[in-house]
PDB file of C-alpha atoms in Angstrom:
ATOM      1  CA  MET A  28      -0.131   0.049  -0.100  1.00 79.00           C
ATOM      2  CA  SER A  29       1.259   3.592  -0.843  1.00 83.00           C
ATOM      3  CA  SER A  30       1.228   6.396   1.824  1.00 81.00           C
ATOM      4  CA  ARG A  31      -1.719   8.038   0.153  1.00 80.00           C
ATOM      5  CA  GLU A  32      -3.796   4.846   0.321  1.00 80.00           C
ATOM      6  CA  ILE A  33      -3.144   4.742   4.011  1.00 83.00           C
ATOM      7  CA  TRP A  34      -3.863   8.166   4.676  1.00 79.00           C
ATOM      8  CA  THR A  35      -7.112   7.637   2.736  1.00 80.00           C
ATOM      9  CA  LEU A  36      -8.004   4.604   4.818  1.00 78.00           C
ATOM     10  CA  VAL A  37      -7.129   6.463   8.019  1.00 75.00           C
ATOM     11  CA  HIS A  38      -9.348   9.316   6.831  1.00 75.00           C
ATOM     12  CA  GLY A  39     -12.179   7.174   5.762  1.00 75.00           C
ATOM     13  CA  LEU A  40     -12.282   3.891   7.706  1.00 77.00           C
ATOM     14  CA  VAL A  41     -10.672   4.756  10.934  1.00 79.00           C
ATOM     15  CA  PHE A  42     -12.171   8.234  11.636  1.00 78.00           C
ATOM     16  CA  GLY A  43     -15.131   8.240   9.477  1.00 77.00           C
ATOM     17  CA  GLY A  44     -15.975   4.535  10.478  1.00 79.00           C
ATOM     18  CA  GLY A  45     -15.456   5.187  14.091  1.00 81.00           C
ATOM     19  CA  PHE A  46     -17.653   8.235  14.106  1.00 80.00           C
ATOM     20  CA  LEU A  47     -20.447   6.097  12.313  1.00 81.00           C
ATOM     21  CA  LEU A  48     -20.195   3.273  14.989  1.00 83.00           C
ATOM     22  CA  LEU A  49     -20.309   5.895  17.771  1.00 88.00           C
ATOM     23  CA  PHE A  50     -23.425   7.342  16.576  1.00 89.00           C
ATOM     24  CA  SER A  51     -25.957   4.579  17.404  1.00 87.00           C
ATOM     25  CA  ALA A  52     -24.681   4.689  21.104  1.00 87.00           C
ATOM     26  CA  GLY A  53     -25.004   8.554  21.307  1.00 89.00           C
ATOM     27  CA  PHE A  54     -28.576   8.577  19.699  1.00 90.00           C
ATOM     28  CA  GLN A  55     -29.766   5.700  21.932  1.00 88.00           C
ATOM     29  CA  SER A  56     -28.430   7.658  25.231  1.00 88.00           C
ATOM     30  CA  LEU A  57     -30.002  10.860  23.975  1.00 90.00           C
ATOM     31  CA  ILE A  58     -33.280   9.266  23.316  1.00 90.00           C
ATOM     32  CA  ASN A  59     -33.229   7.646  26.668  1.00 88.00           C
ATOM     33  CA  LEU A  60     -32.306  10.852  28.483  1.00 88.00           C
ATOM     34  CA  ARG A  61     -35.779  11.667  30.348  1.00 86.00           C
ATOM     35  CA  ALA A  62     -35.523  12.859  33.676  1.00 79.00           C
ATOM     36  CA  GLU A  63     -38.744  10.972  34.524  1.00 81.00           C
ATOM     37  CA  HIS A  64     -37.347   7.724  33.530  1.00 83.00           C
ATOM     38  CA  LEU A  65     -33.876   7.914  35.327  1.00 81.00           C
ATOM     39  CA  SER A  66     -32.841   8.100  38.838  1.00 85.00           C
ATOM     40  CA  GLU A  67     -30.329  10.528  40.243  1.00 86.00           C
ATOM     41  CA  THR A  68     -27.411   8.269  39.726  1.00 89.00           C
ATOM     42  CA  GLY A  69     -28.667   6.806  36.600  1.00 87.00           C
ATOM     43  CA  LEU A  70     -28.944  10.297  35.106  1.00 88.00           C
ATOM     44  CA  ARG A  71     -25.376  11.095  36.372  1.00 90.00           C
ATOM     45  CA  ILE A  72     -24.177   7.884  34.843  1.00 90.00           C
ATOM     46  CA  GLN A  73     -26.015   8.519  31.579  1.00 89.00           C
ATOM     47  CA  LEU A  74     -24.895  12.036  31.146  1.00 92.00           C
ATOM     48  CA  ARG A  75     -21.243  11.117  31.751  1.00 92.00           C
ATOM     49  CA  THR A  76     -21.335   8.399  29.054  1.00 91.00           C
ATOM     50  CA  LEU A  77     -23.217  10.594  26.702  1.00 93.00           C
ATOM     51  CA  GLY A  78     -20.971  13.496  27.312  1.00 94.00           C
ATOM     52  CA  ALA A  79     -17.955  11.338  26.496  1.00 94.00           C
ATOM     53  CA  VAL A  80     -19.449   9.896  23.192  1.00 93.00           C
ATOM     54  CA  ALA A  81     -20.793  13.304  22.170  1.00 94.00           C
ATOM     55  CA  TRP A  82     -17.250  14.809  22.730  1.00 96.00           C
ATOM     56  CA  ILE A  83     -15.222  11.924  21.000  1.00 94.00           C
ATOM     57  CA  MET A  84     -17.829  12.039  18.087  1.00 93.00           C
ATOM     58  CA  ALA A  85     -17.209  15.810  17.683  1.00 95.00           C
ATOM     59  CA  ALA A  86     -13.313  15.355  18.048  1.00 94.00           C
ATOM     60  CA  THR A  87     -13.558  12.502  15.408  1.00 91.00           C
ATOM     61  CA  ALA A  88     -15.368  14.602  12.937  1.00 93.00           C
ATOM     62  CA  TRP A  89     -13.043  17.564  13.243  1.00 95.00           C
ATOM     63  CA  VAL A  90     -10.040  15.241  12.489  1.00 92.00           C
ATOM     64  CA  THR A  91     -11.842  13.561   9.696  1.00 91.00           C
ATOM     65  CA  VAL A  92     -12.967  16.697   7.905  1.00 94.00           C
ATOM     66  CA  ILE A  93      -9.281  18.674   8.655  1.00 95.00           C
ATOM     67  CA  LEU A  94      -7.258  15.633   7.427  1.00 92.00           C
ATOM     68  CA  GLY A  95      -9.638  15.125   4.555  1.00 92.00           C
ATOM     69  CA  THR A  96      -9.484  18.745   3.359  1.00 95.00           C
ATOM     70  CA  TYR A  97      -6.069  19.584   4.046  1.00 95.00           C
ATOM     71  CA  TRP A  98      -4.023  16.386   3.434  1.00 92.00           C
ATOM     72  CA  VAL A  99      -6.087  13.840   1.176  1.00 91.00           C
ATOM     73  CA  TYR A 100      -8.153  16.239  -0.821  1.00 93.00           C
ATOM     74  CA  PRO A 101      -5.052  18.062  -2.490  1.00 94.00           C
ATOM     75  CA  TRP A 102      -4.086  14.840  -3.860  1.00 91.00           C
ATOM     76  CA  TYR A 103      -7.385  14.312  -5.400  1.00 92.00           C
ATOM     77  CA  ARG A 104      -7.467  17.487  -7.151  1.00 91.00           C
ATOM     78  CA  ALA A 105      -3.832  18.021  -8.236  1.00 89.00           C
ATOM     79  CA  VAL A 106      -3.422  19.175 -11.677  1.00 88.00           C
ATOM     80  CA  PRO A 107      -1.821  16.695 -14.017  1.00 87.00           C
ATOM     81  CA  PRO A 108       1.183  17.726 -16.381  1.00 85.00           C
ATOM     82  CA  LYS A 109      -0.074  18.711 -19.756  1.00 81.00           C
ATOM     83  CA  THR A 110       2.160  16.071 -21.239  1.00 79.00           C
ATOM     84  CA  LEU A 111       1.064  13.165 -19.502  1.00 75.00           C
ATOM     85  CA  SER A 112      -0.895  10.465 -21.287  1.00 73.00           C
ATOM     86  CA  SER A 113      -2.508   8.622 -18.335  1.00 78.00           C
ATOM     87  CA  LEU A 114      -4.683  10.510 -15.526  1.00 79.00           C
ATOM     88  CA  GLN A 115      -4.797   7.424 -13.489  1.00 77.00           C
ATOM     89  CA  GLU A 116      -2.777   9.221 -10.579  1.00 81.00           C
ATOM     90  CA  TYR A 117      -5.202  12.489 -10.865  1.00 87.00           C
ATOM     91  CA  PRO A 118      -8.570  11.425  -9.626  1.00 89.00           C
ATOM     92  CA  LYS A 119     -10.246  14.525 -10.459  1.00 90.00           C
ATOM     93  CA  TYR A 120      -9.047  15.027 -13.845  1.00 89.00           C
ATOM     94  CA  PHE A 121      -9.481  11.166 -14.391  1.00 88.00           C
ATOM     95  CA  LEU A 122     -13.216  11.257 -13.464  1.00 89.00           C
ATOM     96  CA  THR A 123     -14.205  14.611 -15.155  1.00 89.00           C
ATOM     97  CA  GLN A 124     -12.875  13.107 -18.405  1.00 86.00           C
ATOM     98  CA  SER A 125     -14.222   9.668 -18.092  1.00 84.00           C
ATOM     99  CA  HIS A 126     -17.748   8.518 -19.185  1.00 83.00           C
ATOM    100  CA  HIS A 127     -19.168   9.242 -15.592  1.00 86.00           C
ATOM    101  CA  PRO A 128     -17.975  12.856 -14.593  1.00 89.00           C
ATOM    102  CA  GLY A 129     -20.889  12.907 -12.179  1.00 90.00           C
ATOM    103  CA  TRP A 130     -18.452  10.992  -9.487  1.00 92.00           C
ATOM    104  CA  HIS A 131     -16.729  14.267  -9.274  1.00 91.00           C
ATOM    105  CA  THR A 132     -19.586  16.964 -10.201  1.00 90.00           C
ATOM    106  CA  PHE A 133     -21.988  15.473  -8.069  1.00 94.00           C
ATOM    107  CA  GLY A 134     -20.209  13.126  -5.881  1.00 94.00           C
ATOM    108  CA  MET A 135     -17.152  14.560  -4.762  1.00 95.00           C
ATOM    109  CA  GLU A 136     -18.752  17.975  -4.778  1.00 94.00           C
ATOM    110  CA  TRP A 137     -21.459  17.197  -2.335  1.00 96.00           C
ATOM    111  CA  LYS A 138     -19.140  14.991  -0.116  1.00 95.00           C
ATOM    112  CA  GLU A 139     -16.668  17.640   0.309  1.00 95.00           C
ATOM    113  CA  HIS A 140     -19.454  20.152   1.242  1.00 97.00           C
ATOM    114  CA  ILE A 141     -21.802  18.364   3.437  1.00 97.00           C
ATOM    115  CA  ALA A 142     -19.008  17.019   5.515  1.00 96.00           C
ATOM    116  CA  TRP A 143     -18.058  20.533   6.891  1.00 98.00           C
ATOM    117  CA  LEU A 144     -21.582  20.813   8.400  1.00 98.00           C
ATOM    118  CA  VAL A 145     -21.124  17.745  10.529  1.00 97.00           C
ATOM    119  CA  PRO A 146     -18.507  18.829  13.073  1.00 97.00           C
ATOM    120  CA  ILE A 147     -20.196  22.220  13.717  1.00 98.00           C
ATOM    121  CA  LEU A 148     -23.593  20.534  14.652  1.00 98.00           C
ATOM    122  CA  LEU A 149     -21.604  17.925  16.607  1.00 96.00           C
ATOM    123  CA  THR A 150     -19.705  20.388  18.614  1.00 98.00           C
ATOM    124  CA  ALA A 151     -23.042  22.321  19.502  1.00 97.00           C
ATOM    125  CA  SER A 152     -24.424  19.004  20.419  1.00 96.00           C
ATOM    126  CA  ALA A 153     -21.622  17.780  22.798  1.00 96.00           C
ATOM    127  CA  PHE A 154     -21.513  21.421  24.418  1.00 97.00           C
ATOM    128  CA  LEU A 155     -25.094  21.074  25.101  1.00 96.00           C
ATOM    129  CA  VAL A 156     -24.819  17.420  26.696  1.00 95.00           C
ATOM    130  CA  THR A 157     -22.229  18.419  29.023  1.00 94.00           C
ATOM    131  CA  ARG A 158     -23.233  21.975  29.852  1.00 94.00           C
ATOM    132  CA  PHE A 159     -26.938  21.378  30.006  1.00 94.00           C
ATOM    133  CA  GLY A 160     -27.489  17.534  30.392  1.00 92.00           C
ATOM    134  CA  ARG A 161     -30.094  18.015  33.198  1.00 91.00           C
ATOM    135  CA  LEU A 162     -31.940  20.723  31.452  1.00 92.00           C
ATOM    136  CA  LEU A 163     -31.932  18.364  28.422  1.00 92.00           C
ATOM    137  CA  ALA A 164     -33.473  15.397  30.466  1.00 91.00           C
ATOM    138  CA  ALA A 165     -36.104  17.606  31.788  1.00 91.00           C
ATOM    139  CA  ASP A 166     -36.857  19.943  28.434  1.00 92.00           C
ATOM    140  CA  ALA A 167     -38.489  17.745  25.743  1.00 92.00           C
ATOM    141  CA  ARG A 168     -38.229  20.471  23.079  1.00 93.00           C
ATOM    142  CA  LEU A 169     -34.494  21.007  23.807  1.00 94.00           C
ATOM    143  CA  ARG A 170     -33.869  17.209  23.721  1.00 94.00           C
ATOM    144  CA  ARG A 171     -35.393  16.823  20.515  1.00 95.00           C
ATOM    145  CA  MET A 172     -33.522  19.544  18.996  1.00 96.00           C
ATOM    146  CA  VAL A 173     -30.352  18.201  19.946  1.00 96.00           C
ATOM    147  CA  LEU A 174     -31.639  14.904  18.463  1.00 96.00           C
ATOM    148  CA  PHE A 175     -32.340  16.820  15.243  1.00 97.00           C
ATOM    149  CA  LEU A 176     -28.548  18.447  15.319  1.00 96.00           C
ATOM    150  CA  PHE A 177     -27.275  14.763  15.773  1.00 93.00           C
ATOM    151  CA  SER A 178     -29.432  13.217  13.099  1.00 95.00           C
ATOM    152  CA  VAL A 179     -28.381  15.762  10.502  1.00 97.00           C
ATOM    153  CA  ALA A 180     -24.681  15.456  11.398  1.00 96.00           C
ATOM    154  CA  PHE A 181     -25.136  11.529  10.950  1.00 94.00           C
ATOM    155  CA  PHE A 182     -26.803  11.998   7.665  1.00 96.00           C
ATOM    156  CA  GLY A 183     -24.124  14.266   6.489  1.00 96.00           C
ATOM    157  CA  ALA A 184     -21.332  11.882   7.618  1.00 93.00           C
ATOM    158  CA  VAL A 185     -23.131   8.993   5.872  1.00 93.00           C
ATOM    159  CA  VAL A 186     -23.373  11.005   2.389  1.00 95.00           C
ATOM    160  CA  ALA A 187     -19.836  11.835   2.989  1.00 94.00           C
ATOM    161  CA  GLY A 188     -18.566   8.547   3.951  1.00 91.00           C
ATOM    162  CA  THR A 189     -20.444   6.660   1.336  1.00 92.00           C
ATOM    163  CA  LEU A 190     -19.404   8.811  -1.460  1.00 94.00           C
ATOM    164  CA  GLY A 191     -16.056   8.955  -0.457  1.00 91.00           C
ATOM    165  CA  ALA A 192     -15.799   5.156  -0.536  1.00 88.00           C
ATOM    166  CA  LEU A 193     -17.395   4.932  -3.918  1.00 91.00           C
ATOM    167  CA  ILE A 194     -15.289   7.645  -5.396  1.00 91.00           C
ATOM    168  CA  ASN A 195     -12.145   5.845  -4.080  1.00 86.00           C
ATOM    169  CA  LYS A 196     -13.505   2.841  -5.818  1.00 86.00           C
ATOM    170  CA  ALA A 197     -13.929   4.579  -9.270  1.00 81.00           C
ATOM    171  CA  ALA A 198     -10.660   6.633  -8.950  1.00 77.00           C
ATOM    172  CA  PRO A 199      -8.208   5.505  -6.308  1.00 77.00           C
ATOM    173  CA  LEU A 200      -5.661   7.558  -4.824  1.00 72.00           C
ATOM    174  CA  ARG A 201      -2.285   5.864  -5.285  1.00 73.00           C
TER     175      ARG A 201
ATOM    176  CA  MET B   1     -17.329  23.869  42.843  1.00 38.00           C
ATOM    177  CA  GLN B   2     -19.604  25.616  40.551  1.00 41.00           C
ATOM    178  CA  SER B   3     -19.978  29.525  40.730  1.00 41.00           C
ATOM    179  CA  ASN B   4     -23.458  31.020  40.938  1.00 41.00           C
ATOM    180  CA  THR B   5     -23.284  32.421  37.396  1.00 42.00           C
ATOM    181  CA  ASP B   6     -22.554  28.826  36.331  1.00 45.00           C
ATOM    182  CA  THR B   7     -25.498  27.325  38.257  1.00 53.00           C
ATOM    183  CA  THR B   8     -27.775  30.029  36.706  1.00 52.00           C
ATOM    184  CA  ASP B   9     -26.535  29.367  33.240  1.00 60.00           C
ATOM    185  CA  THR B  10     -27.258  25.601  33.434  1.00 63.00           C
ATOM    186  CA  LEU B  11     -30.765  26.128  35.078  1.00 74.00           C
ATOM    187  CA  THR B  12     -31.983  28.500  32.250  1.00 87.00           C
ATOM    188  CA  ASN B  13     -32.060  27.671  28.394  1.00 90.00           C
ATOM    189  CA  GLY B  14     -30.518  30.998  26.928  1.00 93.00           C
ATOM    190  CA  ALA B  15     -27.231  29.713  26.395  1.00 95.00           C
ATOM    191  CA  ALA B  16     -28.154  26.447  25.147  1.00 96.00           C
ATOM    192  CA  TRP B  17     -30.413  28.031  22.511  1.00 96.00           C
ATOM    193  CA  ALA B  18     -27.334  30.428  21.477  1.00 96.00           C
ATOM    194  CA  ALA B  19     -25.161  27.269  21.169  1.00 97.00           C
ATOM    195  CA  ILE B  20     -28.216  25.980  18.601  1.00 97.00           C
ATOM    196  CA  LEU B  21     -28.902  28.900  16.682  1.00 97.00           C
ATOM    197  CA  ALA B  22     -25.118  29.598  16.318  1.00 98.00           C
ATOM    198  CA  ALA B  23     -24.508  26.204  14.810  1.00 98.00           C
ATOM    199  CA  SER B  24     -27.437  26.744  12.466  1.00 98.00           C
ATOM    200  CA  VAL B  25     -26.215  30.149  11.321  1.00 98.00           C
ATOM    201  CA  GLY B  26     -22.686  28.829  10.899  1.00 98.00           C
ATOM    202  CA  CYS B  27     -24.060  25.820   8.695  1.00 98.00           C
ATOM    203  CA  PHE B  28     -26.139  28.456   6.755  1.00 98.00           C
ATOM    204  CA  SER B  29     -23.120  30.831   6.275  1.00 98.00           C
ATOM    205  CA  PHE B  30     -21.147  27.886   4.739  1.00 98.00           C
ATOM    206  CA  GLY B  31     -24.083  27.028   2.369  1.00 97.00           C
ATOM    207  CA  LEU B  32     -24.437  30.650   1.319  1.00 97.00           C
ATOM    208  CA  LEU B  33     -20.674  30.735   0.714  1.00 97.00           C
ATOM    209  CA  VAL B  34     -20.821  27.600  -1.288  1.00 97.00           C
ATOM    210  CA  ASP B  35     -23.391  29.144  -3.409  1.00 96.00           C
ATOM    211  CA  LEU B  36     -21.800  32.522  -3.708  1.00 96.00           C
ATOM    212  CA  VAL B  37     -18.545  30.802  -5.094  1.00 95.00           C
ATOM    213  CA  GLU B  38     -20.665  29.264  -7.787  1.00 92.00           C
ATOM    214  CA  LEU B  39     -22.191  32.767  -8.884  1.00 93.00           C
ATOM    215  CA  SER B  40     -18.937  34.790  -8.699  1.00 94.00           C
ATOM    216  CA  ASN B  41     -15.394  34.177  -9.944  1.00 94.00           C
ATOM    217  CA  HIS B  42     -14.361  37.012  -7.643  1.00 97.00           C
ATOM    218  CA  VAL B  43     -15.568  35.072  -4.601  1.00 97.00           C
ATOM    219  CA  LYS B  44     -14.169  32.051  -5.630  1.00 96.00           C
ATOM    220  CA  THR B  45     -10.732  33.609  -5.928  1.00 97.00           C
ATOM    221  CA  ALA B  46     -11.188  35.386  -2.741  1.00 97.00           C
ATOM    222  CA  MET B  47     -12.046  31.979  -0.742  1.00 98.00           C
ATOM    223  CA  ILE B  48      -8.709  30.507  -1.893  1.00 97.00           C
ATOM    224  CA  PHE B  49      -6.796  30.673   1.435  1.00 97.00           C
ATOM    225  CA  TYR B  50      -4.612  27.722   0.475  1.00 96.00           C
ATOM    226  CA  THR B  51      -3.972  26.791  -3.115  1.00 96.00           C
ATOM    227  CA  PRO B  52      -3.539  23.075  -2.812  1.00 96.00           C
ATOM    228  CA  VAL B  53      -7.322  22.937  -1.347  1.00 96.00           C
ATOM    229  CA  GLY B  54      -8.884  25.624  -3.412  1.00 96.00           C
ATOM    230  CA  ASP B  55     -12.010  27.676  -2.382  1.00 97.00           C
ATOM    231  CA  LEU B  56     -12.907  24.960   0.120  1.00 97.00           C
ATOM    232  CA  SER B  57     -10.265  26.217   2.509  1.00 97.00           C
ATOM    233  CA  GLY B  58     -11.800  29.647   2.471  1.00 97.00           C
ATOM    234  CA  LYS B  59     -15.429  28.595   2.566  1.00 98.00           C
ATOM    235  CA  SER B  60     -14.712  26.348   5.584  1.00 97.00           C
ATOM    236  CA  THR B  61     -12.497  28.601   7.404  1.00 98.00           C
ATOM    237  CA  VAL B  62     -14.955  31.562   7.220  1.00 98.00           C
ATOM    238  CA  ALA B  63     -18.041  29.482   8.125  1.00 98.00           C
ATOM    239  CA  VAL B  64     -16.324  28.376  11.202  1.00 98.00           C
ATOM    240  CA  ALA B  65     -15.170  31.831  12.052  1.00 98.00           C
ATOM    241  CA  VAL B  66     -18.937  33.025  11.585  1.00 98.00           C
ATOM    242  CA  TRP B  67     -20.113  30.156  13.621  1.00 98.00           C
ATOM    243  CA  LEU B  68     -17.751  30.971  16.498  1.00 98.00           C
ATOM    244  CA  ILE B  69     -18.394  34.731  16.506  1.00 98.00           C
ATOM    245  CA  VAL B  70     -22.080  34.314  16.529  1.00 98.00           C
ATOM    246  CA  TRP B  71     -22.007  31.583  19.169  1.00 98.00           C
ATOM    247  CA  ILE B  72     -19.815  34.185  21.580  1.00 98.00           C
ATOM    248  CA  ALA B  73     -22.010  36.966  20.661  1.00 98.00           C
ATOM    249  CA  LEU B  74     -25.454  35.119  21.381  1.00 97.00           C
ATOM    250  CA  HIS B  75     -23.782  33.354  24.323  1.00 96.00           C
ATOM    251  CA  ARG B  76     -23.005  36.624  26.154  1.00 96.00           C
ATOM    252  CA  ARG B  77     -26.235  37.983  25.254  1.00 95.00           C
ATOM    253  CA  TRP B  78     -28.498  35.187  26.407  1.00 93.00           C
ATOM    254  CA  ARG B  79     -26.704  33.363  29.293  1.00 91.00           C
ATOM    255  CA  GLY B  80     -28.566  33.286  32.399  1.00 88.00           C
ATOM    256  CA  ARG B  81     -32.001  34.158  30.699  1.00 89.00           C
ATOM    257  CA  ASN B  82     -34.893  31.848  29.877  1.00 87.00           C
ATOM    258  CA  HIS B  83     -36.349  31.985  26.377  1.00 82.00           C
ATOM    259  CA  ALA B  84     -39.998  32.083  26.232  1.00 79.00           C
ATOM    260  CA  LYS B  85     -40.059  32.017  22.520  1.00 84.00           C
ATOM    261  CA  ALA B  86     -37.725  28.856  22.210  1.00 89.00           C
ATOM    262  CA  GLY B  87     -40.188  27.328  19.908  1.00 91.00           C
ATOM    263  CA  MET B  88     -39.226  30.186  17.514  1.00 95.00           C
ATOM    264  CA  ILE B  89     -35.703  29.782  17.795  1.00 96.00           C
ATOM    265  CA  ALA B  90     -36.075  26.029  16.978  1.00 96.00           C
ATOM    266  CA  ARG B  91     -37.846  26.402  14.073  1.00 97.00           C
ATOM    267  CA  ALA B  92     -35.381  29.046  12.627  1.00 97.00           C
ATOM    268  CA  ALA B  93     -32.635  26.753  13.581  1.00 98.00           C
ATOM    269  CA  ILE B  94     -34.215  23.883  11.830  1.00 98.00           C
ATOM    270  CA  PHE B  95     -34.952  25.927   8.787  1.00 98.00           C
ATOM    271  CA  LEU B  96     -31.380  27.306   8.478  1.00 98.00           C
ATOM    272  CA  VAL B  97     -29.898  23.738   8.833  1.00 98.00           C
ATOM    273  CA  LEU B  98     -32.072  22.177   6.253  1.00 97.00           C
ATOM    274  CA  LEU B  99     -31.408  25.263   3.991  1.00 97.00           C
ATOM    275  CA  SER B 100     -27.770  24.654   4.437  1.00 97.00           C
ATOM    276  CA  MET B 101     -28.101  21.240   3.344  1.00 96.00           C
ATOM    277  CA  LEU B 102     -30.038  22.142   0.370  1.00 96.00           C
ATOM    278  CA  MET B 103     -27.588  24.995  -0.668  1.00 96.00           C
ATOM    279  CA  THR B 104     -24.542  22.674  -0.549  1.00 96.00           C
ATOM    280  CA  PHE B 105     -26.486  20.051  -2.786  1.00 96.00           C
ATOM    281  CA  PRO B 106     -24.672  19.946  -6.231  1.00 94.00           C
ATOM    282  CA  PRO B 107     -27.569  20.123  -8.637  1.00 92.00           C
ATOM    283  CA  LEU B 108     -28.878  23.155  -6.858  1.00 88.00           C
ATOM    284  CA  PHE B 109     -25.493  25.235  -6.905  1.00 80.00           C
ATOM    285  CA  ASP B 110     -24.955  23.840 -10.383  1.00 79.00           C
ATOM    286  CA  LEU B 111     -27.808  25.766 -11.508  1.00 81.00           C
ATOM    287  CA  LEU B 112     -26.386  28.790  -9.950  1.00 76.00           C
ATOM    288  CA  GLY B 113     -23.125  28.440 -11.783  1.00 65.00           C
TER     289      GLY B 113
END
């Protein structure tokens, strides 16, 4: 494996995959965060777990988008020399000049943009869980709002992760 | 031990809604920048903060800056307060987040370009 392939794997599978795995734990904890269903000790334990999961997810999302944008993406969009006959090592140009330019014009364009919404929404969610956990347990509207932010972030991560995997299949970074 | 101010902050919902609204404004500003870059070559050039990454570097940096500035401003203004109109803030935040997702959807911003 080349170093580019390893970095792409770290970006997509280690951080991106780890994030997606944590989502179900965070989502379930948020749904169950109801003051009327939890004892004082239960609430404290639930908030501690949820806070840890939420901050790990937020940190993972930041690392994934920053690594993806500033480390992996420049390889993807590198401009090939004019004399080059094969574009295999220049994924953006390889895709745009192939029979399926949509992998770039739709796939990569959507992936690179929607991914940046994820860490913003998750940082807000993590802040709310750690600082206003007890209020979230008591206030259904506030809790539903955090669930909404959390769910949108998950949707964004699924879109970015799936498109990233498919694009890397169509034009692997080597 | 928590200070009185901290305790008041966590019992009132003002700072919580400040965080939510600021995140939605941050997302919206990113969506807006994505569309503005498609509309204007001047904006596109201005958003290239780091050449290897192109305009994505500027769009993401500016949006994160807007999010943090709005968050700090709203937090200072709303902490220690209870929002009676939380429903209105919730609707505005949902609208902005959904709009930002629409604005970053390529078929839409391709129409602008």
